[in-house]
PDB file of C-alpha atoms in Angstrom:
ATOM      1  CA  UNK W 262      27.927 -26.085 -21.968  1.00 42.00           C
ATOM      2  CA  UNK W 263      31.518 -25.263 -22.466  1.00 47.00           C
ATOM      3  CA  UNK W 264      31.388 -21.688 -21.199  1.00 49.00           C
ATOM      4  CA  UNK W 265      31.930 -20.138 -24.631  1.00 66.00           C
ATOM      5  CA  UNK W 266      28.387 -20.211 -26.049  1.00 83.00           C
ATOM      6  CA  UNK W 267      27.061 -17.127 -24.326  1.00 88.00           C
ATOM      7  CA  UNK W 268      23.629 -15.773 -25.166  1.00 91.00           C
ATOM      8  CA  UNK W 269      23.553 -12.489 -27.084  1.00 93.00           C
ATOM      9  CA  UNK W 270      21.758 -10.670 -24.257  1.00 95.00           C
ATOM     10  CA  UNK W 271      24.412 -11.710 -21.743  1.00 93.00           C
ATOM     11  CA  UNK W 272      27.136 -10.458 -23.930  1.00 93.00           C
ATOM     12  CA  UNK W 273      25.409  -7.174 -24.484  1.00 95.00           C
ATOM     13  CA  UNK W 274      24.834  -6.752 -20.798  1.00 96.00           C
ATOM     14  CA  UNK W 275      28.505  -7.318 -20.170  1.00 94.00           C
ATOM     15  CA  UNK W 276      29.481  -4.868 -22.890  1.00 94.00           C
ATOM     16  CA  UNK W 277      27.119  -2.277 -21.316  1.00 96.00           C
ATOM     17  CA  UNK W 278      28.714  -3.040 -17.857  1.00 96.00           C
ATOM     18  CA  UNK W 279      32.135  -2.409 -19.262  1.00 95.00           C
ATOM     19  CA  UNK W 280      31.100   0.878 -20.887  1.00 95.00           C
ATOM     20  CA  UNK W 281      29.483   2.049 -17.697  1.00 97.00           C
ATOM     21  CA  UNK W 282      32.422   1.105 -15.605  1.00 96.00           C
ATOM     22  CA  UNK W 283      34.719   3.054 -17.931  1.00 95.00           C
ATOM     23  CA  UNK W 284      32.407   6.115 -17.798  1.00 96.00           C
ATOM     24  CA  UNK W 285      32.719   6.071 -13.987  1.00 96.00           C
ATOM     25  CA  UNK W 286      36.464   5.743 -14.091  1.00 95.00           C
ATOM     26  CA  UNK W 287      36.878   8.708 -16.294  1.00 95.00           C
ATOM     27  CA  UNK W 288      38.096  11.951 -14.675  1.00 95.00           C
ATOM     28  CA  UNK W 289      35.101  13.983 -13.365  1.00 93.00           C
ATOM     29  CA  UNK W 290      32.332  11.806 -14.654  1.00 92.00           C
ATOM     30  CA  UNK W 291      28.903  13.323 -15.195  1.00 90.00           C
ATOM     31  CA  UNK W 292      25.777  11.857 -13.568  1.00 94.00           C
ATOM     32  CA  UNK W 293      27.768   9.749 -11.156  1.00 96.00           C
ATOM     33  CA  UNK W 294      24.694   8.666  -9.238  1.00 97.00           C
ATOM     34  CA  UNK W 295      22.943   7.508 -12.477  1.00 97.00           C
ATOM     35  CA  UNK W 296      26.110   5.639 -13.577  1.00 97.00           C
ATOM     36  CA  UNK W 297      26.474   3.877 -10.228  1.00 97.00           C
ATOM     37  CA  UNK W 298      22.786   2.775 -10.338  1.00 98.00           C
ATOM     38  CA  UNK W 299      23.206   1.522 -13.848  1.00 98.00           C
ATOM     39  CA  UNK W 300      26.411  -0.365 -12.855  1.00 98.00           C
ATOM     40  CA  UNK W 301      24.543  -1.999  -9.972  1.00 98.00           C
ATOM     41  CA  UNK W 302      21.576  -2.915 -12.097  1.00 98.00           C
ATOM     42  CA  UNK W 303      23.802  -4.456 -14.776  1.00 98.00           C
ATOM     43  CA  UNK W 304      25.810  -6.263 -12.203  1.00 97.00           C
ATOM     44  CA  UNK W 305      22.513  -7.847 -10.792  1.00 97.00           C
ATOM     45  CA  UNK W 306      21.510  -8.713 -14.416  1.00 96.00           C
ATOM     46  CA  UNK W 307      24.846 -10.368 -14.973  1.00 94.00           C
ATOM     47  CA  UNK W 308      25.048 -12.227 -11.682  1.00 91.00           C
ATOM     48  CA  UNK W 309      21.507 -13.660 -11.842  1.00 93.00           C
ATOM     49  CA  UNK W 310      21.306 -14.379 -15.634  1.00 92.00           C
ATOM     50  CA  UNK W 311      19.624 -17.736 -16.280  1.00 89.00           C
ATOM     51  CA  UNK W 312      22.832 -18.884 -18.173  1.00 87.00           C
ATOM     52  CA  UNK W 313      24.702 -19.273 -14.848  1.00 81.00           C
ATOM     53  CA  UNK W 314      22.261 -22.052 -13.624  1.00 79.00           C
ATOM     54  CA  UNK W 315      24.846 -24.294 -15.290  1.00 71.00           C
ATOM     55  CA  UNK W 316      27.539 -22.987 -12.933  1.00 68.00           C
ATOM     56  CA  UNK W 317      29.920 -19.968 -12.905  1.00 64.00           C
ATOM     57  CA  UNK W 318      32.330 -21.521 -15.385  1.00 67.00           C
ATOM     58  CA  UNK W 319      33.197 -18.949 -18.099  1.00 79.00           C
ATOM     59  CA  UNK W 320      32.687 -15.656 -16.171  1.00 79.00           C
ATOM     60  CA  UNK W 321      36.208 -14.491 -17.132  1.00 83.00           C
ATOM     61  CA  UNK W 322      35.543 -15.571 -20.687  1.00 84.00           C
ATOM     62  CA  UNK W 323      32.360 -13.410 -20.727  1.00 84.00           C
ATOM     63  CA  UNK W 324      34.376 -10.417 -19.530  1.00 84.00           C
ATOM     64  CA  UNK W 325      36.916 -11.013 -22.300  1.00 85.00           C
ATOM     65  CA  UNK W 326      34.262 -11.298 -25.008  1.00 84.00           C
ATOM     66  CA  UNK W 327      32.442  -8.188 -23.621  1.00 84.00           C
ATOM     67  CA  UNK W 328      35.688  -6.251 -24.070  1.00 85.00           C
ATOM     68  CA  UNK W 329      36.173  -7.682 -27.600  1.00 85.00           C
ATOM     69  CA  UNK W 330      32.743  -6.201 -28.561  1.00 82.00           C
ATOM     70  CA  UNK W 331      34.257  -2.733 -27.924  1.00 77.00           C
ATOM     71  CA  UNK W 332      36.868  -3.372 -30.591  1.00 74.00           C
ATOM     72  CA  UNK W 333      34.430  -4.335 -33.274  1.00 69.00           C
ATOM     73  CA  UNK W 334      33.480  -1.705 -35.899  1.00 61.00           C
TER      74      UNK W 334
END
């Protein structure tokens, strides 16, 4: 694997992590506890995804692609 052929579920999880992180970073976020729990759960899903059995190569690329999903219509 070259680190660029991420599974869809991994990309969607990264996208959800980014959105949750932004929601927590907003001024006076609502449901802080729920957002923190969601961020933790998503972090665990990202860290232990079976894709990474091939090594951690590409984690930054995954973050970049997760952000790119936000800009798509």
